[in-house]
């Protein structure tokens, strides 16, 4: 019985081993590719020291606020204690701190101040890349705010939106406004042209009153919004389809009794992820609005917002991958199994290395699109740059959205059972990643957008793609260590060219079936070329070469592989349907 005193599991004694948690370190210092990329393209000391300082703040302060946003999600208070309708969306103090921080750090403003010329967007997006996984989804309102500012700027800053523009792009927390983006209605979010039932009734003072139901409105605590509606003529008639849509700007305000003016918040959505942020269903009941676009030019006018929010989405996707890799590799130094650290199990490190390759590819692809955006905005873009930006925006959004889910899911497994435990904060990364391929255009809708922009440019966007991708390989000529990667990208480019030429002669519907595989092929091949180009830079490391080789080992051109198997033949849709509904 004397031995009982030493039994470690007894009464309050629950054993002496406790696993060290993974530690978030400064995400700027921890990211070799981010620092390499910036040394190459934006070596300004001011930018680098700001990013390093911000990385420190993210790790030591902001990350905890992000967790607070998750633990203290928004709620909707419909009525005050005396029964008056208030529709108040109550958000956490941490969510409000995120708003102030976003203004102070210039997370939208940087894109409009343009202190680093054509590299300003790269700088802004690098900051958002560090912020995103710790932001409690505050990157969502920032994306829409940036998109709204971009639309207002591109349409022209009239007196009706002058104040809004300056508040959306300010660094002053007390003046900073955020914007919503209310497009989706109950009938459909992809097919906005058919889905929009909201009508705009002209008023004698030149403004409009909106009546409709917006089915998804995220970050609904926004100060203003951009939205689509159909203008009614004198007889109350509207034009159907996309050609009947007009873009409006509206402010979200309250009357002296505290009631929202022209809006009823029906309910908050009960979501898989993004729970830190309110997403509401809104009845627009006479919301006062200002017409921003010409009548019938709503979709074309909101397209600038879509470009910006899709780029933000891609940044968040790459950032989610980066975060899970950083935490998983840290954990691998702390966790022991079968007598050694996880990092010393070669199979585990191989898994981490594969995640790292995906993350690096995603980062370079997104940064390249930010580079193009910056060139366009600072007036130095060539026609090739502009065409490339149009093509690569949907491509990068759809590809990184899918990568993020796969990499984050793999990342959770790296923590074993703990990766599945809510109180570690890890599952939220996966739940939040899942939305990235749904909102701002699903994978299929963006694949079809790729086809449409190719068709409408009479092939010019593809010409830009082939010319630029080929030019990225130039620096690798004669670099023997990269030869297998260069050969793969070269082969993929000529196969893609043949595929596209051949597809032009096929029956209608052929390209529609190939759309997703084509978009993936464009993404993989372009990213391969970017990785090769980066590996040839004078400051590149052996790991940069290794990444390029590994990336280019995969099937860069799934559209060609599947074409050879007859996947897009006219008989396929009937076979697919028979299988699905078997
Ligand atoms: O989901 C949402 C918010 C979520 C929260 C924010 C997250 C931000 C990221 C945060 C990270 C954490 S808001 C809802 C988003 N909804 C969508 O993305 C809609 C998806 N559907 C589409 O994208 C469709 O392709 C539509 C709606 C654009 C299709 O409409 P149409 O009318 O059939 O389109 P058309 O006929 O192709 O194009 C009409 C005009 C054309 O210009 P014109 O008339 O001059 O020839 C097109 O060239 O619009 C132009 N256009 C574009 N221009 C259409 N799409 C684009 C584009 N992507 N870029 C440039
Ligand atoms: P549908 O259009 O019904 O699509 C269903 C499926 O059909 C998808 O897989 C789609 O790819 C596929 N599909 C549709 N058409 C085709 C086709 N032609 N070919 C092949 N496949 C097709 N919207 C806003 O406007 N503002 C917001 O703030 C906002 N916030 C959101 C927040 C969250 C958390 C979520 C989940 C959504 C939010 N949305 C918002 C809505 C979002 O943009 C839409 O859900 C999205 O665009 C898809 O529209 P849908 O839900 O109507 O799906």
XYZ file of C-alpha atoms and ligand atoms in Angstrom:
695
model
C 0.000 0.000 0.000
C 2.929 2.321 0.412
C 3.252 2.239 -3.392
C -0.230 3.750 -3.783
C 1.165 7.125 -2.816
C 3.204 7.116 -6.035
C 0.394 6.029 -8.384
C 0.173 8.992 -10.718
C -3.528 8.633 -11.532
C -5.393 9.078 -8.353
C -7.761 11.687 -6.963
C -6.744 15.127 -8.168
C -3.574 13.812 -9.760
C -4.181 13.477 -13.516
C -0.690 12.657 -14.640
C 2.264 14.873 -15.280
C 2.431 15.027 -19.096
C 0.805 17.929 -20.875
C 1.429 18.525 -24.547
C 2.916 21.896 -25.555
C 0.541 23.831 -27.767
C 1.637 25.132 -31.181
C 2.836 28.709 -30.875
C 2.066 31.473 -33.327
C 5.221 33.464 -34.012
C 5.585 36.643 -36.057
C 4.062 35.504 -39.383
C 6.261 37.918 -41.324
C 9.526 36.610 -39.910
C 8.313 33.019 -40.203
C 7.663 33.223 -43.946
C 10.756 32.777 -46.097
C 8.914 33.135 -49.403
C 7.064 36.304 -48.360
C 10.338 37.906 -47.309
C 12.130 36.683 -50.427
C 9.366 37.991 -52.674
C 9.463 41.405 -51.011
C 13.267 41.627 -51.082
C 13.013 41.039 -54.798
C 10.127 43.372 -55.651
C 9.544 45.821 -52.803
C 12.757 46.180 -50.800
C 11.711 49.573 -49.334
C 12.701 49.711 -45.702
C 9.487 51.493 -44.643
C 7.303 48.745 -46.077
C 9.383 45.916 -44.644
C 9.629 47.390 -41.168
C 5.895 48.114 -41.107
C 5.146 44.516 -42.120
C 7.524 43.140 -39.516
C 6.035 45.332 -36.797
C 2.526 44.403 -37.854
C 3.452 40.700 -37.867
C 4.556 41.086 -34.261
C 1.270 42.749 -33.367
C -0.731 40.020 -35.105
C 1.038 37.275 -33.145
C 1.025 38.999 -29.764
C -2.210 40.951 -29.715
C -4.561 40.604 -32.666
C -4.717 36.812 -32.779
C -6.370 36.797 -29.372
C -8.992 39.298 -30.524
C -9.729 37.015 -33.486
C -10.359 34.175 -31.067
C -12.600 36.456 -29.002
C -14.674 37.203 -32.110
C -15.178 33.445 -32.561
C -16.128 32.873 -28.926
C -18.410 35.903 -28.760
C -20.273 35.815 -32.085
C -22.745 38.485 -33.154
C -26.379 38.271 -32.142
C -29.500 40.005 -33.275
C -31.740 41.949 -30.898
C -35.047 42.507 -32.681
C -36.897 44.489 -30.017
C -36.023 46.824 -27.179
C -37.400 46.137 -23.714
C -40.618 48.075 -24.498
C -41.344 46.154 -27.661
C -39.988 48.724 -30.087
C -38.352 47.187 -33.178
C -34.642 48.012 -33.140
C -32.974 45.236 -35.190
C -29.705 45.781 -33.440
C -26.810 43.512 -34.442
C -24.677 43.240 -31.321
C -21.017 42.539 -32.073
C -18.159 41.792 -29.692
C -15.735 44.430 -28.388
C -12.991 42.539 -30.223
C -14.856 42.934 -33.550
C -15.019 46.693 -32.914
C -11.317 46.772 -32.087
C -10.658 45.107 -35.446
C -12.402 48.011 -37.175
C -10.215 50.602 -35.425
C -7.081 48.594 -36.047
C -7.969 48.234 -39.746
C -8.210 51.982 -40.130
C -5.035 52.707 -38.137
C -3.018 50.141 -40.052
C -4.370 51.415 -43.379
C -5.617 48.014 -44.451
C -7.866 49.625 -47.060
C -6.200 53.044 -47.209
C -2.827 51.737 -48.453
C -4.433 50.714 -51.761
C -5.590 54.306 -52.351
C -2.661 56.270 -50.900
C -0.348 54.482 -53.353
C 2.788 55.469 -51.439
C 4.669 52.629 -53.114
C 3.428 53.339 -56.632
C 2.628 50.243 -58.625
C 3.673 48.039 -55.674
C 1.151 49.567 -53.285
C -1.383 46.781 -53.803
C 1.290 44.153 -53.144
C 2.174 45.931 -49.904
C -1.478 46.227 -48.841
C -2.213 42.587 -49.660
C 0.906 41.371 -47.822
C -0.399 43.142 -44.749
C -3.804 41.506 -45.181
C -2.045 38.173 -45.722
C -0.472 38.507 -42.261
C -3.730 39.717 -40.719
C -6.321 37.422 -42.290
C -6.169 34.217 -40.181
C -6.108 36.273 -36.963
C -8.683 38.844 -38.024
C -11.845 37.099 -36.820
C -13.019 37.429 -40.445
C -12.713 41.209 -40.300
C -11.032 40.789 -43.708
C -14.535 40.232 -45.091
C -15.839 43.772 -44.449
C -12.443 45.123 -45.494
C -12.678 43.328 -48.839
C -16.110 44.791 -49.521
C -15.005 48.235 -48.311
C -12.053 48.141 -50.671
C -14.357 46.967 -53.479
C -16.851 49.764 -52.828
C -14.103 52.408 -52.814
C -12.797 51.001 -56.082
C -16.245 51.156 -57.727
C -16.846 54.727 -56.525
C -13.408 55.785 -57.712
C -13.827 54.169 -61.114
C -17.307 55.595 -61.698
C -16.206 59.047 -60.537
C -16.380 60.543 -57.041
C -19.568 62.626 -57.285
C -20.705 64.865 -54.407
C -23.253 62.217 -53.318
C -20.468 59.730 -52.500
C -17.544 62.044 -51.783
C -17.871 61.686 -48.014
C -18.307 57.909 -48.307
C -15.202 57.559 -50.448
C -13.086 59.495 -47.991
C -14.447 57.518 -45.011
C -13.961 54.156 -46.722
C -10.324 54.957 -47.423
C -9.354 56.835 -44.247
C -6.843 55.893 -41.559
C -8.860 57.691 -38.862
C -10.752 55.081 -36.792
C -13.416 57.599 -35.746
C -14.273 58.391 -39.379
C -13.780 54.932 -40.897
C -16.793 53.346 -42.610
C -17.187 49.843 -43.945
C -19.341 48.750 -46.849
C -21.543 45.764 -47.582
C -22.156 44.132 -50.964
C -25.778 43.058 -51.283
C -26.200 41.051 -54.460
C -27.676 37.680 -53.562
C -31.421 37.205 -53.303
C -33.525 34.138 -52.612
C -33.889 33.209 -56.285
C -30.129 32.999 -56.795
C -26.692 34.338 -56.107
C -24.832 33.078 -59.173
C -27.441 34.097 -61.710
C -27.880 37.627 -60.409
C -29.579 38.683 -63.651
C -32.479 36.312 -63.065
C -32.289 36.315 -59.273
C -32.775 40.000 -58.490
C -36.337 40.952 -57.555
C -35.510 44.188 -55.728
C -37.082 47.225 -57.344
C -35.958 50.857 -57.212
C -38.733 53.423 -57.171
C -37.620 56.860 -58.429
C -38.333 59.782 -56.073
C -38.964 63.377 -57.047
C -35.660 64.522 -55.514
C -33.672 62.229 -57.813
C -33.080 59.542 -55.196
C -34.684 56.077 -55.156
C -36.451 53.872 -52.620
C -35.480 50.204 -52.732
C -37.947 47.392 -52.011
C -36.715 43.801 -51.984
C -35.229 40.976 -49.992
C -31.477 40.422 -49.752
C -30.856 36.797 -48.792
C -27.171 37.003 -47.800
C -25.624 40.231 -46.487
C -22.308 39.779 -44.708
C -20.771 42.107 -42.137
C -24.227 43.623 -41.886
C -23.028 46.136 -39.287
C -21.617 48.068 -42.261
C -22.184 51.802 -42.570
C -22.974 51.771 -46.292
C -23.586 49.286 -49.056
C -23.558 48.774 -52.791
C -26.516 46.827 -54.143
C -28.413 45.969 -57.304
C -32.049 46.692 -58.151
C -34.407 47.170 -61.120
C -35.588 50.691 -61.747
C -39.371 50.920 -62.105
C -40.785 53.071 -64.861
C -43.857 55.300 -64.378
C -46.173 52.330 -64.807
C -44.211 50.279 -62.286
C -42.698 48.042 -64.976
C -39.088 46.816 -64.881
C -36.716 45.266 -67.426
C -36.060 41.572 -66.788
C -32.638 39.882 -66.804
C -29.217 41.316 -66.335
C -29.910 44.267 -68.634
C -32.492 45.521 -66.146
C -30.049 45.785 -63.233
C -28.716 49.083 -61.911
C -26.121 49.713 -59.214
C -27.074 51.693 -56.100
C -25.291 53.161 -53.101
C -27.143 53.295 -49.773
C -26.335 54.339 -46.215
C -27.433 52.238 -43.265
C -28.840 54.697 -40.751
C -31.387 54.961 -37.934
C -34.217 57.365 -37.179
C -34.578 59.259 -33.907
C -36.415 56.262 -32.359
C -33.443 54.049 -33.088
C -35.176 52.137 -35.912
C -33.237 51.226 -39.035
C -34.418 53.438 -41.871
C -35.927 51.362 -44.695
C -34.451 48.048 -43.517
C -35.706 45.156 -41.410
C -33.180 42.550 -40.310
C -35.148 39.311 -40.685
C -32.611 37.036 -39.026
C -28.917 36.213 -38.773
C -27.685 33.180 -40.693
C -26.642 30.081 -38.745
C -23.403 29.265 -40.563
C -20.849 26.429 -40.723
C -18.011 28.938 -40.363
C -17.433 32.708 -40.547
C -19.417 32.796 -37.308
C -17.369 35.718 -36.027
C -19.132 37.906 -38.539
C -22.849 38.653 -38.893
C -24.532 37.562 -42.120
C -28.158 38.643 -42.258
C -31.300 38.378 -44.328
C -32.617 41.870 -44.975
C -35.990 43.170 -46.046
C -35.470 46.436 -47.888
C -38.618 48.399 -47.235
C -38.118 51.760 -48.839
C -34.360 52.052 -48.268
C -33.231 55.411 -49.634
C -30.541 54.954 -52.279
C -28.454 56.870 -54.754
C -28.072 55.533 -58.296
C -24.388 54.951 -59.046
C -24.451 53.427 -62.521
C -26.408 54.146 -65.642
C -29.667 52.240 -65.740
C -29.088 48.665 -66.888
C -25.312 48.799 -66.276
C -25.453 47.320 -62.776
C -23.501 44.109 -63.358
C -20.787 45.720 -65.462
C -20.446 48.492 -62.830
C -20.184 46.184 -59.840
C -17.579 44.083 -61.695
C -14.788 46.249 -60.250
C -15.969 45.328 -56.767
C -15.954 41.652 -57.749
C -12.371 41.943 -58.979
C -11.234 43.424 -55.664
C -13.184 41.066 -53.404
C -12.048 38.038 -55.425
C -8.431 39.096 -54.962
C -9.021 39.553 -51.219
C -10.601 36.101 -51.174
C -7.480 34.627 -52.771
C -5.280 36.388 -50.228
C -7.346 34.880 -47.417
C -7.049 31.447 -49.022
C -3.256 31.650 -49.297
C -3.072 33.067 -45.767
C -5.133 30.214 -44.310
C -2.730 27.712 -45.884
C 0.281 29.622 -44.628
C -1.120 29.773 -41.096
C -1.895 26.077 -40.836
C 1.557 25.168 -42.174
C 3.238 27.508 -39.685
C 1.340 26.029 -36.758
C 1.774 22.437 -37.939
C 5.501 22.738 -38.432
C 5.876 24.328 -35.002
C 3.823 21.527 -33.485
C 6.030 18.950 -35.218
C 8.952 20.238 -33.133
C 6.986 19.793 -29.894
C 5.102 16.532 -30.281
C 6.748 13.141 -29.834
C 5.461 9.839 -31.201
C 7.242 6.480 -31.468
C 10.240 7.834 -29.619
C 11.005 10.919 -31.705
C 9.644 14.338 -32.614
C 7.099 14.416 -35.429
C 9.562 16.502 -37.425
C 11.970 13.567 -37.429
C 9.435 11.230 -39.030
C 10.247 11.623 -42.709
C 6.727 10.743 -43.807
C 5.264 13.492 -41.614
C 7.751 16.041 -42.933
C 6.915 14.968 -46.480
C 3.259 15.769 -45.726
C 4.250 19.221 -44.440
C 6.467 19.781 -47.492
C 3.569 19.024 -49.845
C 1.417 21.544 -48.004
C 4.267 24.047 -48.230
C 4.527 23.601 -52.018
C 0.790 24.332 -52.399
C 1.087 27.347 -50.131
C 4.050 28.791 -52.003
C 2.351 28.283 -55.364
C -0.805 29.993 -54.113
C 1.155 32.896 -52.637
C 3.063 33.629 -55.849
C -0.060 33.380 -57.989
C -2.024 35.776 -55.757
C 0.856 38.224 -55.474
C 1.219 38.267 -59.232
C -2.430 39.264 -59.601
C -1.893 42.008 -56.978
C 1.113 43.172 -58.985
C -1.046 43.439 -62.097
C -3.781 45.291 -60.198
C -1.190 47.754 -58.881
C 0.140 48.340 -62.380
C -3.328 48.977 -63.727
C -4.195 51.398 -60.945
C -1.002 53.386 -61.227
C -1.412 53.792 -64.976
C 1.614 51.755 -66.059
C -0.191 48.620 -67.199
C 0.263 47.462 -70.776
C -2.680 45.983 -72.688
C -1.120 42.603 -71.921
C -1.177 43.336 -68.170
C -4.835 44.379 -68.313
C -5.847 41.267 -70.237
C -3.879 39.082 -67.880
C -5.516 40.669 -64.835
C -8.990 40.014 -66.256
C -8.189 36.343 -66.942
C -6.227 35.562 -63.798
C -8.648 37.121 -61.279
C -11.295 34.359 -61.566
C -8.557 31.746 -62.073
C -6.707 32.612 -58.861
C -9.911 32.903 -56.841
C -11.305 29.558 -57.906
C -8.012 27.681 -57.636
C -6.848 28.990 -54.264
C -10.329 28.537 -52.780
C -10.091 24.809 -53.423
C -6.438 24.573 -52.395
C -7.226 26.215 -49.066
C -9.805 23.605 -48.090
C -7.475 20.732 -49.019
C -4.373 22.178 -47.323
C -6.173 23.293 -44.163
C -7.877 19.915 -43.888
C -4.503 18.163 -44.200
C -3.142 20.660 -41.694
C -5.732 19.732 -39.079
C -4.692 16.095 -39.390
C -1.139 17.123 -38.529
C -2.363 17.799 -34.972
C -4.029 14.397 -34.706
C -7.149 14.465 -32.548
C -6.358 17.936 -31.242
C -6.877 19.282 -34.756
C -10.536 18.307 -34.391
C -11.045 19.997 -31.011
C -12.919 23.306 -31.115
C -11.165 24.798 -28.095
C -7.798 24.643 -29.866
C -9.144 27.160 -32.397
C -7.922 24.913 -35.223
C -11.254 23.613 -36.638
C -12.356 27.197 -37.242
C -9.620 27.479 -39.879
C -11.275 24.698 -41.875
C -14.820 25.939 -41.339
C -13.791 29.400 -42.490
C -11.864 28.067 -45.494
C -14.912 26.224 -46.813
C -16.671 29.459 -47.712
C -13.843 30.688 -49.921
C -14.985 28.628 -52.895
C -18.662 29.534 -52.461
C -19.047 33.272 -51.988
C -17.830 35.799 -54.548
C -18.591 33.275 -57.305
C -18.482 29.494 -56.983
C -15.823 27.408 -58.717
C -18.059 26.584 -61.682
C -19.365 30.127 -62.079
C -15.818 31.474 -62.160
C -14.752 28.748 -64.599
C -17.532 29.931 -66.903
C -16.395 33.536 -66.315
C -12.991 32.469 -67.647
C -14.625 31.132 -70.824
C -16.693 34.302 -71.241
C -13.761 36.646 -70.862
C -11.763 34.581 -73.356
C -14.632 34.665 -75.867
C -15.328 38.385 -75.406
C -11.706 39.391 -75.838
C -11.470 37.508 -79.160
C -8.615 35.494 -77.730
C -6.585 38.510 -76.530
C -6.570 37.385 -72.888
C -5.202 34.003 -73.948
C -2.607 35.658 -76.097
C -1.510 37.637 -73.017
C -1.464 34.442 -70.960
C 0.717 32.478 -73.381
C 3.078 35.387 -74.056
C 3.642 36.178 -70.391
C 3.920 32.575 -69.190
C 6.499 31.864 -71.867
C 8.458 34.978 -70.880
C 8.585 33.811 -67.259
C 10.547 30.757 -68.396
C 13.182 32.799 -70.181
C 15.407 33.316 -67.136
C 15.585 29.546 -66.598
C 17.123 28.729 -69.975
C 20.350 26.895 -69.301
C 19.583 26.343 -65.602
C 19.949 22.590 -65.539
C 18.543 22.093 -62.045
C 15.217 23.518 -63.230
C 15.122 21.746 -66.601
C 12.461 19.145 -65.662
C 10.138 21.893 -64.415
C 10.740 24.089 -67.454
C 10.063 21.160 -69.774
C 6.805 20.394 -67.992
C 5.542 23.976 -68.236
C 6.664 24.220 -71.875
C 4.833 21.005 -72.702
C 1.726 22.138 -70.823
C 1.705 25.419 -72.746
C 1.835 23.766 -76.135
C -0.765 21.166 -75.140
C -3.035 23.927 -73.851
C -2.638 25.834 -77.112
C -3.538 22.724 -79.120
C -6.507 22.065 -76.869
C -7.859 25.586 -77.283
C -7.426 25.544 -81.053
C -9.112 22.156 -81.244
C -11.964 23.180 -78.952
C -12.939 25.974 -81.323
C -14.028 23.352 -83.856
C -16.106 21.304 -81.397
C -19.850 21.251 -80.851
C -21.426 23.835 -78.501
C -21.243 22.606 -74.949
C -17.791 21.089 -75.339
C -15.976 23.979 -73.672
C -18.622 24.271 -70.981
C -17.825 20.719 -69.897
C -14.104 21.475 -70.020
C -14.380 24.834 -68.229
C -13.302 23.796 -64.749
C -10.419 21.629 -65.972
C -9.316 24.415 -68.288
C -9.276 26.921 -65.426
C -7.250 24.502 -63.284
C -4.805 23.975 -66.159
C -4.341 27.725 -66.574
C -3.725 28.059 -62.827
C -1.258 25.196 -62.484
C 0.756 26.041 -65.571
C 0.997 29.738 -64.733
C 1.977 29.003 -61.147
C 4.643 26.568 -62.356
C 6.123 29.368 -64.477
C 6.003 31.823 -61.540
C 7.804 29.353 -59.268
C 10.468 28.756 -61.908
C 10.925 32.477 -62.437
C 11.230 33.046 -58.688
C 13.764 30.223 -58.379
C 15.966 31.990 -60.959
C 16.101 35.241 -59.006
C 19.579 35.947 -57.647
C 18.419 35.803 -54.026
C 16.569 32.513 -54.465
C 17.315 29.510 -52.271
C 17.629 25.792 -52.926
C 14.126 25.448 -51.497
C 12.769 27.738 -54.205
C 14.179 25.406 -56.860
C 12.867 22.370 -55.027
C 9.376 23.949 -54.819
C 9.302 24.614 -58.572
C 10.349 21.026 -59.327
C 7.768 19.545 -56.976
C 4.928 21.766 -58.233
C 5.660 20.875 -61.851
C 5.581 17.129 -61.148
C 1.792 17.204 -60.941
C -0.488 17.037 -63.976
C -0.270 20.675 -65.033
C -2.848 20.236 -67.743
C -5.781 18.126 -66.509
C -7.911 19.476 -69.356
C -5.693 17.720 -71.877
C -5.507 14.483 -69.885
C -9.299 14.355 -69.583
C -9.857 15.340 -73.190
C -7.778 12.341 -74.235
C -10.101 10.163 -72.162
C -13.153 11.535 -73.944
C -14.476 13.343 -70.882
C -16.007 16.203 -72.866
C -17.469 14.128 -75.707
C -21.117 14.780 -76.598
C -22.117 11.478 -74.969
C -20.744 12.553 -71.563
C -23.590 14.719 -70.193
C -26.103 11.880 -70.593
C -23.716 9.403 -68.961
C -23.005 11.834 -66.097
C -26.709 12.382 -65.554
C -27.465 8.664 -65.662
C -24.725 8.014 -63.105
C -25.720 10.824 -60.746
C -29.406 9.893 -60.759
C -28.853 6.127 -60.947
O -20.623 36.793 -51.904
C -20.593 37.955 -51.679
C -19.938 38.619 -50.514
C -19.273 37.695 -49.562
C -18.509 38.410 -48.531
C -17.261 39.104 -49.039
C -16.092 38.206 -49.075
C -14.878 38.873 -49.655
C -13.658 38.042 -49.490
C -13.249 38.021 -48.067
C -12.177 37.160 -47.734
C -12.207 36.720 -46.302
S -21.247 39.083 -52.688
C -21.968 38.183 -53.958
C -20.978 37.777 -54.950
N -21.673 37.316 -56.119
C -21.044 36.898 -57.182
O -19.851 36.828 -57.227
C -21.916 36.574 -58.374
C -21.465 35.356 -59.098
N -21.971 35.409 -60.458
C -21.246 35.926 -61.464
O -20.109 36.364 -61.272
C -21.883 35.911 -62.799
O -20.865 35.590 -63.755
C -22.494 37.276 -63.164
C -23.503 37.707 -62.119
C -21.472 38.370 -63.284
C -23.214 37.050 -64.499
O -24.083 38.097 -64.838
P -24.413 38.419 -66.361
O -25.202 39.663 -66.427
O -24.952 37.203 -67.026
O -22.975 38.753 -66.880
P -22.406 39.037 -68.285
O -23.498 39.200 -69.330
O -21.351 38.068 -68.544
O -21.732 40.449 -68.053
C -22.418 41.691 -67.957
C -21.342 42.777 -68.026
C -20.415 42.627 -69.223
O -19.971 43.919 -69.590
P -20.483 44.639 -70.930
O -21.978 44.749 -70.806
O -19.772 45.939 -70.929
O -20.085 43.721 -72.063
C -19.243 41.848 -68.650
O -18.059 42.048 -69.393
O -20.496 42.708 -66.875
C -19.136 42.456 -67.265
N -18.557 41.495 -66.324
C -17.326 41.591 -65.848
N -16.357 42.480 -66.042
C -19.152 40.394 -65.807
N -18.315 39.771 -64.951
C -17.168 40.487 -64.957
C -15.925 40.366 -64.286
N -15.686 39.376 -63.438
N -14.971 41.280 -64.532
C -15.196 42.303 -65.392
P -26.561 28.766 -56.709
O -26.361 29.849 -57.696
O -27.902 28.196 -56.541
O -25.541 27.593 -57.058
C -25.676 26.253 -56.587
C -24.655 25.363 -57.267
O -24.915 25.327 -58.665
C -23.209 25.838 -57.124
O -22.359 24.756 -56.915
C -22.894 26.470 -58.477
O -21.532 26.366 -58.819
C -23.737 25.603 -59.396
N -24.114 26.325 -60.614
C -24.955 27.373 -60.728
N -25.027 27.775 -62.008
C -24.231 26.962 -62.724
C -23.897 26.853 -64.106
N -24.362 27.711 -65.010
N -23.045 25.889 -64.481
C -22.513 25.038 -63.583
N -22.781 25.088 -62.262
C -23.645 26.036 -61.836
N -23.958 37.326 -51.144
C -24.052 38.676 -51.190
O -24.537 39.222 -52.145
N -23.556 39.423 -50.172
C -22.980 38.873 -49.094
O -22.522 39.597 -48.225
C -22.899 37.459 -49.009
N -22.370 36.848 -47.925
C -22.324 35.493 -47.855
C -21.825 34.883 -46.722
C -21.782 33.512 -46.626
C -21.257 32.890 -45.388
C -22.230 32.723 -47.710
C -22.183 31.236 -47.641
C -22.734 33.323 -48.840
C -22.797 34.710 -48.925
N -23.315 35.349 -50.042
C -23.399 36.713 -50.098
C -23.951 34.586 -51.092
C -22.995 33.964 -52.091
O -22.388 34.936 -52.882
C -23.819 32.971 -52.919
O -24.236 31.952 -52.044
C -23.038 32.412 -54.065
O -22.769 33.408 -55.017
C -23.787 31.251 -54.742
O -25.093 31.573 -55.025
P -26.294 30.620 -54.569
O -26.169 30.374 -53.121
O -27.562 31.193 -55.049
O -26.011 29.247 -55.298
